[in-house]
Structure formats: C-alpha cells, structure tokens
XYZ file of C-alpha atoms in Angstrom:
154
model
C -14.240 -25.206 3.722
C -14.108 -21.309 3.569
C -10.595 -20.122 2.190
C -9.005 -17.507 4.942
C -8.625 -14.842 2.471
C -10.498 -14.177 -0.718
C -10.030 -11.554 -3.244
C -12.880 -9.889 -5.174
C -13.042 -7.589 -8.154
C -14.627 -4.509 -6.819
C -17.808 -3.302 -8.321
C -21.191 -1.677 -7.696
C -22.347 -4.764 -5.620
C -19.364 -4.021 -3.177
C -19.416 -0.318 -3.246
C -20.830 0.177 0.209
C -18.121 -2.231 1.686
C -15.284 -0.607 -0.204
C -16.425 2.824 0.724
C -16.430 2.106 4.218
C -12.797 0.438 3.942
C -11.672 3.929 2.352
C -12.810 5.861 4.885
C -10.950 3.902 7.645
C -7.736 3.786 5.406
C -7.839 7.456 4.885
C -8.912 8.595 8.638
C -5.950 5.984 9.798
C -3.621 8.267 7.584
C -5.131 11.454 9.379
C -7.573 12.905 6.826
C -11.058 12.495 5.514
C -11.945 11.185 1.956
C -12.228 14.432 -0.207
C -15.592 14.723 -2.820
C -12.638 14.414 -5.730
C -11.294 11.397 -4.137
C -14.430 9.678 -3.579
C -15.429 10.497 -7.091
C -12.219 8.751 -8.534
C -12.685 5.628 -6.318
C -15.931 5.459 -7.663
C -15.134 5.836 -11.145
C -12.659 2.716 -10.581
C -15.586 0.565 -9.563
C -17.506 1.270 -13.092
C -14.441 2.172 -15.535
C -12.658 -1.084 -16.334
C -10.195 1.050 -18.691
C -9.289 3.134 -15.892
C -7.960 0.299 -13.244
C -9.373 -2.019 -10.594
C -10.226 -1.994 -6.833
C -9.828 -5.228 -5.330
C -11.739 -6.006 -1.879
C -10.229 -8.692 0.016
C -12.193 -10.535 2.846
C -10.429 -12.670 5.663
C -12.855 -15.195 6.674
C -15.897 -13.896 5.526
C -15.384 -10.373 6.961
C -13.908 -7.199 5.166
C -10.278 -7.275 5.540
C -8.806 -4.408 3.272
C -8.785 -3.398 -0.483
C -6.457 -2.117 -3.056
C -6.635 0.401 -5.864
C -4.849 -0.146 -9.189
C -4.627 1.958 -12.227
C -3.688 1.455 -15.668
C -1.758 3.299 -18.268
C -0.352 2.476 -21.633
C 3.620 2.659 -21.806
C 5.338 3.003 -25.146
C 8.577 2.047 -23.611
C 7.257 -1.165 -21.713
C 5.216 -2.015 -25.122
C 1.607 -2.525 -23.433
C -0.326 -1.717 -20.462
C 1.116 -1.068 -17.299
C -0.453 -1.135 -13.700
C 0.024 0.954 -10.790
C -0.764 0.237 -7.142
C -2.111 3.340 -5.734
C -3.657 1.998 -2.285
C -3.168 -1.074 -0.393
C -5.069 -1.003 2.825
C -5.275 -3.921 5.366
C -7.111 -3.434 8.777
C -4.842 -3.003 11.811
C -5.950 -5.863 13.646
C -5.130 -8.149 10.690
C -1.770 -6.830 9.919
C 1.416 -8.902 10.786
C -0.460 -12.233 9.571
C 1.141 -12.424 6.115
C -2.033 -11.085 4.684
C -0.522 -8.195 3.164
C 2.268 -10.447 1.063
C -1.080 -12.833 -0.094
C -3.063 -9.633 -1.135
C -0.200 -8.304 -3.297
C 0.297 -11.751 -4.499
C -3.183 -12.123 -5.601
C -3.493 -8.740 -7.441
C -0.361 -9.444 -9.299
C -1.678 -12.670 -10.478
C -4.905 -11.197 -11.579
C -3.362 -8.104 -13.534
C -0.771 -10.538 -14.972
C -3.601 -12.836 -16.280
C -5.211 -9.554 -17.452
C -2.365 -9.184 -20.076
C -0.567 -6.099 -17.862
C 3.042 -6.016 -18.801
C 4.280 -4.644 -15.524
C 3.229 -3.505 -12.297
C 4.815 -0.693 -10.187
C 4.175 0.319 -6.841
C 5.271 4.037 -5.411
C 5.241 4.086 -1.853
C 6.321 6.230 0.944
C 9.485 5.212 2.678
C 8.023 2.465 4.968
C 10.276 -0.473 5.837
C 7.151 -2.665 6.315
C 5.840 -1.622 3.070
C 9.027 -1.989 1.250
C 9.770 -5.301 2.250
C 6.323 -6.574 1.314
C 6.782 -5.636 -2.397
C 10.378 -6.929 -2.333
C 9.034 -10.188 -0.875
C 6.849 -10.373 -3.976
C 9.749 -9.795 -6.588
C 9.384 -6.306 -6.721
C 12.384 -4.516 -7.832
C 13.712 -1.088 -6.790
C 13.856 1.372 -9.582
C 16.191 4.212 -9.950
C 13.232 6.249 -11.255
C 13.293 9.780 -9.508
C 9.886 10.637 -8.560
C 8.632 14.290 -9.066
C 5.126 15.478 -8.524
C 3.459 18.789 -9.658
C -0.199 19.135 -8.166
C -2.687 21.415 -9.845
C -2.843 24.914 -8.233
C -5.488 27.711 -8.148
C -2.921 29.955 -10.267
C -3.079 26.998 -12.770
C -6.659 27.477 -13.209
C -6.486 31.212 -14.006
C-alpha cells in the first residue's frame, strides 16, 4: 500500500517537478519567479551545503515543496536551518498535510544534525498555528531587512 504523503529530497532528477510547483506557488502570491530566484532554487538542488529542497507527493502526485537554507551559528553551537518556503497546492489544504510536511522536514533535519530550525513567517494565523502545532516557539527576535539597491552597487 502506498503511503498517502511521501517526502523526497529534491535534486536534479526532480528539478522539473519542483520548478513547476515553485512557479505555481509564486503565481499564487501574485508574482512570477525571477531569474535570480530560479538560480537560487536551482543552487539548492545541487549544493548540499546551502540547504535542501523537499518535494512532497500525495497519493503519488506532486503536492508541494519546502525550501530550507543553512547557516552556522556560534550562539546555538552548530548548524541552523531556516524554512524559507512551504507550499502546499490549494486543493490539498485543510487536510492536515501541512503539519505532516513540517514534521517530516524537521525530523530529517534533526537526523542530519541540525541544532535548531527557524521559520520566519508573515502574519498569517494558519501558518503560525501550523508551526505552533509542531512545537515551534515564538521568539522575541525583531526582524529587520535591508535589500541591495542600485545605490549600493555604485
């Protein structure tokens, strides 16, 4: 009997399927995938030191993906992982699959030796609850972001 939700580590053999899901995810948010974003996505498919992409299939069909990137942390005493993208196709939401996706990724990362897993999310009650259900704790960290501008390149 086939398990209903399966997880696969993304790589060159699953690249086409993952790129299709990436495009679907970004279009849902109202923006196409830029060349720079696709380049970084492709890098995760082949550079194990940068992070991982996970492909999820539900009943044998592509269901979603997660991207996770790594960094070293002196404060935490080891390698840390950050969820960047977690996408589940619209028609598969509200079936408990998102929680199972997060759990599967965390289990894989812990087996890989990751000391902590972070997720920075926009305010969204469903996503916040999803991570809370998997024992993520709210952190008092203030988030700041500075993007490179044309002025920085001069």
